Short mmCIF file of N, CA, C and O in Angstrom, two decimals:
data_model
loop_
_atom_site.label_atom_id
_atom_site.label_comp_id
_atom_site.label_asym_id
_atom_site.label_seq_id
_atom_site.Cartn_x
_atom_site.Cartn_y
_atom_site.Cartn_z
N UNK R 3 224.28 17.03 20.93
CA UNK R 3 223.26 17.09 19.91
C UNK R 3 222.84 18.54 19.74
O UNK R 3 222.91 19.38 20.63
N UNK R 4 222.31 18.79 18.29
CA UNK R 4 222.06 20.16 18.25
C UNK R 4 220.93 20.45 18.09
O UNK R 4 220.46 19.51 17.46
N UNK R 5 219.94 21.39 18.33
CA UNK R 5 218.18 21.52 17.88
C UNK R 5 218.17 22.86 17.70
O UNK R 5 218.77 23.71 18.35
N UNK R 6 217.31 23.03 16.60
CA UNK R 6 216.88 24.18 16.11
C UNK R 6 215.25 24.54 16.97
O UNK R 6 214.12 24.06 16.98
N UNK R 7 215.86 25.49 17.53
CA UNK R 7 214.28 26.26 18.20
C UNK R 7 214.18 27.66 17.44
O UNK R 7 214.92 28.62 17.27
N UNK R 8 212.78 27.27 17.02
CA UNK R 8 212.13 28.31 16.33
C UNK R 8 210.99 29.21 17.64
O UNK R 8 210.95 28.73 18.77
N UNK R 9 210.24 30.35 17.36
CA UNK R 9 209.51 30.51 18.01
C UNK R 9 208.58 32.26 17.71
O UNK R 9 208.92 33.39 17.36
N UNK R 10 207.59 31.72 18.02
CA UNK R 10 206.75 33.06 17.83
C UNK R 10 206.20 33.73 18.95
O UNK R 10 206.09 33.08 19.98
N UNK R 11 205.70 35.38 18.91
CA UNK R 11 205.08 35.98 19.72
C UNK R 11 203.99 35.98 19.90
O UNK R 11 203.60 36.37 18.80
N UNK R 12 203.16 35.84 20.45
CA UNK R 12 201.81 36.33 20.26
C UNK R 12 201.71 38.13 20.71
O UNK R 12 201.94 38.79 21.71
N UNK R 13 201.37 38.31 19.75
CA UNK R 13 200.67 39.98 19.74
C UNK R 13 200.29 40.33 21.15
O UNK R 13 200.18 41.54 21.28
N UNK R 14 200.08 39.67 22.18
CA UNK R 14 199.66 40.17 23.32
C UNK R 14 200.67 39.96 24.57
O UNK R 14 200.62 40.20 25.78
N UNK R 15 201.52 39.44 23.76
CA UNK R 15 202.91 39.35 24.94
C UNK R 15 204.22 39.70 24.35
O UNK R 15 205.30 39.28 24.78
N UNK R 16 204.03 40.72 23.09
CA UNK R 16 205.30 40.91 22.55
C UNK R 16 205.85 42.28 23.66
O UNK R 16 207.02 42.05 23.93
N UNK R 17 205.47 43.34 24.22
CA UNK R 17 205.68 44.11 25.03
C UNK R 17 206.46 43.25 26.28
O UNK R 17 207.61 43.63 26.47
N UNK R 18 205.92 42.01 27.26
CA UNK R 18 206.30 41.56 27.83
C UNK R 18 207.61 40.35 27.77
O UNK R 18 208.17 39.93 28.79
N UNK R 19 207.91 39.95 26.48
CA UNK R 19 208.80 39.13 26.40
C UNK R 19 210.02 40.25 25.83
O UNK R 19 211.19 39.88 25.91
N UNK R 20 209.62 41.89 25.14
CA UNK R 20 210.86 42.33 25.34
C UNK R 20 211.36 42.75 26.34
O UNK R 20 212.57 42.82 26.54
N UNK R 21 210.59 43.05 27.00
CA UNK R 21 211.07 43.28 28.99
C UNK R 21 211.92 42.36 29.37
O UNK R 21 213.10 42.60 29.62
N UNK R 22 211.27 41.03 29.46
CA UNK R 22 212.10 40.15 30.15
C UNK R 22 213.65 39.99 29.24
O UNK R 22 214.71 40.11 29.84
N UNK R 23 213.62 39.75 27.93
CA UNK R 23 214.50 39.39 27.03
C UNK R 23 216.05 40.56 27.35
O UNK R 23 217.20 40.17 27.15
N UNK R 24 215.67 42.10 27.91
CA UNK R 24 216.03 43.19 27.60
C UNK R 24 216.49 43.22 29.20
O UNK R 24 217.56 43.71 29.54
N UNK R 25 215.45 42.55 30.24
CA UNK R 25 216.51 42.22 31.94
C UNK R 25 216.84 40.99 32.11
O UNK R 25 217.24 40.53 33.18
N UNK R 26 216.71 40.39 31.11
CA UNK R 26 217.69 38.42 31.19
C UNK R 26 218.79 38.55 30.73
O UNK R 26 219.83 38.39 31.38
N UNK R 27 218.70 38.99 29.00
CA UNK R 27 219.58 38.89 28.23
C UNK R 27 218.83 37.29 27.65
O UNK R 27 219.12 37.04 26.48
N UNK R 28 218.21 36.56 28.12
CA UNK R 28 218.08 35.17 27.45
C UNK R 28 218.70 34.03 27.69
O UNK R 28 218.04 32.99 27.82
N UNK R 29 219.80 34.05 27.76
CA UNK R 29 220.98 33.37 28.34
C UNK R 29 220.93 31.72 28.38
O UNK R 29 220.03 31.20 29.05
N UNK R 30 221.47 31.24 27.99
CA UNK R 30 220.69 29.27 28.30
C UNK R 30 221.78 29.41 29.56
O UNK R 30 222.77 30.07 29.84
N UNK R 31 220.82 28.18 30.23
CA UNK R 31 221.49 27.63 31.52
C UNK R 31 222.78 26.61 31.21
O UNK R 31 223.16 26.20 30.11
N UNK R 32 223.26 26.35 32.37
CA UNK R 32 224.51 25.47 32.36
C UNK R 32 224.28 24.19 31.92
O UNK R 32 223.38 23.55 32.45
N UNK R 33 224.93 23.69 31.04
CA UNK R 33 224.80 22.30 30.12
C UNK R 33 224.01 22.71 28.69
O UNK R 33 223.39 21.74 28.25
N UNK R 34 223.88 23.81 27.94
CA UNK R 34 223.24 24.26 27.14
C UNK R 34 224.48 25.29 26.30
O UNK R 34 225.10 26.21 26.84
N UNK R 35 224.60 24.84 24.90
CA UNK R 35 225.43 25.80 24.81
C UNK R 35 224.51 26.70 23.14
O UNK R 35 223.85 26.00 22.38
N UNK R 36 224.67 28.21 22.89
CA UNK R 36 223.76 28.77 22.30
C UNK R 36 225.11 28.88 21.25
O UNK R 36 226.25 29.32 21.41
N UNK R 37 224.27 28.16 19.90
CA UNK R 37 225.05 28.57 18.79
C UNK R 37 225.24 29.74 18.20
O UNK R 37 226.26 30.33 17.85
N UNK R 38 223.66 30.08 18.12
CA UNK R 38 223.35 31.50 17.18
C UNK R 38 222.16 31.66 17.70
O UNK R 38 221.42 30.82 18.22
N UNK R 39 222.00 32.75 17.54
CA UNK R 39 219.92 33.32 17.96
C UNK R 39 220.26 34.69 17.03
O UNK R 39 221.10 35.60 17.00
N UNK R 40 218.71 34.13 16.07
CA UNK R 40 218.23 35.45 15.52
C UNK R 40 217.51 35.75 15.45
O UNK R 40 216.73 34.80 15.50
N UNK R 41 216.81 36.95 15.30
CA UNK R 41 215.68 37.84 15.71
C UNK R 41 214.93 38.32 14.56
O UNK R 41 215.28 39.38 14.04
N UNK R 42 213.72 37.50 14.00
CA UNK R 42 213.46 38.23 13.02
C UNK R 42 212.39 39.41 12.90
O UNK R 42 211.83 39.87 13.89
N UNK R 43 212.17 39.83 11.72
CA UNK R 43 211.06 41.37 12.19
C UNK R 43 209.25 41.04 12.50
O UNK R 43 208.30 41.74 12.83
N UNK R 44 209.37 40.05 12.27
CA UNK R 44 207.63 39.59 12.47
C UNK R 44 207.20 39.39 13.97
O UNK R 44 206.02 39.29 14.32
N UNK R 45 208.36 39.35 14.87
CA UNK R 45 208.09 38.89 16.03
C UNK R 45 208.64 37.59 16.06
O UNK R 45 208.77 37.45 17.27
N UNK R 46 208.93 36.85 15.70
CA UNK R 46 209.67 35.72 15.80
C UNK R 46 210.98 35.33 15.58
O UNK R 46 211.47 36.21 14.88
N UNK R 47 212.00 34.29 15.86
CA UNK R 47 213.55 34.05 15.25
C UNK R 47 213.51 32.80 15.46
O UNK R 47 212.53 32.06 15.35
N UNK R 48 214.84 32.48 15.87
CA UNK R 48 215.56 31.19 15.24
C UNK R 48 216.47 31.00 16.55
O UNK R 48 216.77 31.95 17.27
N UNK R 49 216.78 29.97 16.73
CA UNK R 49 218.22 29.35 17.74
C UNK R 49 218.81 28.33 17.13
O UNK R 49 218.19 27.69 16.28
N UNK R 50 220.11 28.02 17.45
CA UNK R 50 220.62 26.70 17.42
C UNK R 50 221.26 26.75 18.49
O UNK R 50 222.19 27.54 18.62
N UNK R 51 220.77 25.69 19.72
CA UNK R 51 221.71 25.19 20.62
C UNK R 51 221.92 23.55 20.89
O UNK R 51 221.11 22.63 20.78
N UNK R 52 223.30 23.56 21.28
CA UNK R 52 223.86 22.20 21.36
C UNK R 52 224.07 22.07 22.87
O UNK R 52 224.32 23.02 23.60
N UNK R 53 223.90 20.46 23.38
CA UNK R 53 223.18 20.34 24.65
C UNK R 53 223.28 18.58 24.55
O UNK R 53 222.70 18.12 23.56
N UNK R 54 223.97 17.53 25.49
CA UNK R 54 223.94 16.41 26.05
C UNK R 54 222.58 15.89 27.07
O UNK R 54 222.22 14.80 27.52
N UNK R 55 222.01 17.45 27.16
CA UNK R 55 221.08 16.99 28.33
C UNK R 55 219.79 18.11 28.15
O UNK R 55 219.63 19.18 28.75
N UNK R 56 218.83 17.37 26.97
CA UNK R 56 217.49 17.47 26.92
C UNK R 56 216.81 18.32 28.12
O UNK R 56 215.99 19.22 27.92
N UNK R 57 217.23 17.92 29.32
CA UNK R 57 216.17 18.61 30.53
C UNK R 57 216.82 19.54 30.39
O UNK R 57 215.97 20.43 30.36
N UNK R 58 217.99 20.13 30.23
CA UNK R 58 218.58 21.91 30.15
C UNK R 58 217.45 22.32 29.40
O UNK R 58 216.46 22.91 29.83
N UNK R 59 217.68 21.95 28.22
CA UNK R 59 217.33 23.04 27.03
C UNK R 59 215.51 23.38 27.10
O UNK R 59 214.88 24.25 26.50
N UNK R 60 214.96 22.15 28.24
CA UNK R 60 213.84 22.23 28.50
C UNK R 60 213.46 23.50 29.47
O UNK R 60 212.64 24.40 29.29
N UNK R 61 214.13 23.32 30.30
CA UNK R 61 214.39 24.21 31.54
C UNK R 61 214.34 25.84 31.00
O UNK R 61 213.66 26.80 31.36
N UNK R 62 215.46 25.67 29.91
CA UNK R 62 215.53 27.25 29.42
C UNK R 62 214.33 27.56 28.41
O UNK R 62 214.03 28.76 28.38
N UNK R 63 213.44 26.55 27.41
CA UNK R 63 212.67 27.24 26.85
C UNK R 63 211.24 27.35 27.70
O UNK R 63 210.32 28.03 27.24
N UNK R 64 211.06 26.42 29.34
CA UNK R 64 209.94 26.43 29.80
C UNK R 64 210.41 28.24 30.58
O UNK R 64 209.47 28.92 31.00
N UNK R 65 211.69 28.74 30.66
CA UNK R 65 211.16 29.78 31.40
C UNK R 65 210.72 30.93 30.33
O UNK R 65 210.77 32.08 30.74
N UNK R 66 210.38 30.75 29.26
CA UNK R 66 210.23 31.65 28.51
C UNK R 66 208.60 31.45 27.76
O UNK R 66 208.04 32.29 27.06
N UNK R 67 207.96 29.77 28.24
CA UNK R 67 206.57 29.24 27.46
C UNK R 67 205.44 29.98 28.20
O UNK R 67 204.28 29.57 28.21
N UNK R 68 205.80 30.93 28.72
CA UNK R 68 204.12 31.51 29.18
C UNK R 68 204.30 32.82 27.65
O UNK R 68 203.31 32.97 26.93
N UNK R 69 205.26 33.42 27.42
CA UNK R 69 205.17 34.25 26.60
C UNK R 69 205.52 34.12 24.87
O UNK R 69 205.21 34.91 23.97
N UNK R 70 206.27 32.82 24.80
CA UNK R 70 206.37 32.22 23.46
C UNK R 70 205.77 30.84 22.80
O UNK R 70 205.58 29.80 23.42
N UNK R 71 205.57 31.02 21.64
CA UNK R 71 205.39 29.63 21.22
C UNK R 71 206.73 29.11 20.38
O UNK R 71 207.36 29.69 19.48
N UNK R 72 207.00 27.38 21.21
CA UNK R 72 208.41 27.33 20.28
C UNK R 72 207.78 25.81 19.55
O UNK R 72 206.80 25.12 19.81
N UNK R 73 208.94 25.69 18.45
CA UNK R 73 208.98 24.07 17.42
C UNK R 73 210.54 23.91 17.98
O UNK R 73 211.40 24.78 17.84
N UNK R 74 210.67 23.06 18.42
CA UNK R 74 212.05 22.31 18.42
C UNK R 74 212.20 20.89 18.09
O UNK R 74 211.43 19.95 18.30
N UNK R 75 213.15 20.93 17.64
CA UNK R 75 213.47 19.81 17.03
C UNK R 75 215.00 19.46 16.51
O UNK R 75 215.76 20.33 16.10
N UNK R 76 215.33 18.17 16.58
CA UNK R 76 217.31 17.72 16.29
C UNK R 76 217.50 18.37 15.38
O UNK R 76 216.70 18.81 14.56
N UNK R 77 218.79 18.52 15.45
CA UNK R 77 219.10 18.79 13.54
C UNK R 77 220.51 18.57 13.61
O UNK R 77 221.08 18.60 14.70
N UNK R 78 221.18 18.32 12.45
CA UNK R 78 222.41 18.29 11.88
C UNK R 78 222.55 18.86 11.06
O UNK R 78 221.76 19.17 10.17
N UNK R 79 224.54 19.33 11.35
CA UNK R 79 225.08 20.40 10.43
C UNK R 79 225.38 19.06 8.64
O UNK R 79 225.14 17.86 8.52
N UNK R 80 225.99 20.14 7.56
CA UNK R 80 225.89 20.14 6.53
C UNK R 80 227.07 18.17 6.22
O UNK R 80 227.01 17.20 5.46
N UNK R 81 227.88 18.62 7.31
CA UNK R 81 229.03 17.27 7.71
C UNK R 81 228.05 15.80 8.15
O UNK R 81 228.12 14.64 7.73
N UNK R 82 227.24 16.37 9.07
CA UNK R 82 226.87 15.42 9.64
C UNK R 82 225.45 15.04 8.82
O UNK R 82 225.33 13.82 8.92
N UNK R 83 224.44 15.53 8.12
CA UNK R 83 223.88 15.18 7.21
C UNK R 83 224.64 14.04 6.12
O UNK R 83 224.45 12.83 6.03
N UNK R 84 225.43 14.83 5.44
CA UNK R 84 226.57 14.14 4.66
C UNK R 84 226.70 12.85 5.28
O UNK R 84 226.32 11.92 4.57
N UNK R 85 227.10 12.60 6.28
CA UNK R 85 227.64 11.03 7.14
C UNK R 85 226.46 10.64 6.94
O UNK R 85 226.39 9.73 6.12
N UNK R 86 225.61 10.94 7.33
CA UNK R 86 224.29 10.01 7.06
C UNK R 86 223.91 9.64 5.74
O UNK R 86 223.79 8.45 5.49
N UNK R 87 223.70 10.59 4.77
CA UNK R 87 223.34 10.48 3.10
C UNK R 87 224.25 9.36 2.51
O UNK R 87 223.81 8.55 1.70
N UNK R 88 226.14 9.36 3.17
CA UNK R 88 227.12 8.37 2.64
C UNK R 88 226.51 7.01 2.74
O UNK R 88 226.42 6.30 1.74
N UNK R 89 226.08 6.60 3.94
CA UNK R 89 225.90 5.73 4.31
C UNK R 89 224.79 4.78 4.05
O UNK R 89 224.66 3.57 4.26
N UNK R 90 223.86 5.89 3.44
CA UNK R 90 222.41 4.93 2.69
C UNK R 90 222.55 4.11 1.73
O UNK R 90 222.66 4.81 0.72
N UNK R 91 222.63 2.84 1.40
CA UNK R 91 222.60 1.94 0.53
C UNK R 91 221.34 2.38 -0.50
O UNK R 91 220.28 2.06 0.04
N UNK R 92 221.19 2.80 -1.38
CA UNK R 92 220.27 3.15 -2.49
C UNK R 92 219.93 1.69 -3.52
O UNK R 92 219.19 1.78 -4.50
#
């Protein structure tokens, strides 16, 4: 399954989450795989990672929740939307 994690800085930990980000690298743990991550200029970006096992992807955004705020949530690509939309009886 895939989820889009979004997430913001707060102004008082943007100094400290580029530290860590800059001696981690970020990295998801094992059973987590990182589609894309982007970085946008406000202090905040974007992820897509795909993952069988919910407690990973938990694991990797709790080591980062003292300094970010995230929204996550499922999502499907443009195929797999499609399979679903086919299938609605209207």
């Amino acid at each position: 399954m895939k989820f889009l994690v979004s997430w913001t800085i707060p102004k008082a930990g943007v100094l400290s989450a580029q530290a860590r980000f800059l001696q981690t690298g970020g990295a998801p743990p094992a059973g987590v795989k990182m589609i894309g991550r982007w970085h946008g200029m406000s202090g905040g970006g974007v992820l897509i990672a795909e993952t069988s096992d919910a407690k990973a992807l938990y694991t990797w955004l709790e080591q980062w929740n003292d300094l970010l705020d995230f929204n996550t949530t499922p999502c499907l690509d443009d195929a797999e939307a499609g399979e679903v939309l086919s299938a609605v009886k209207r």
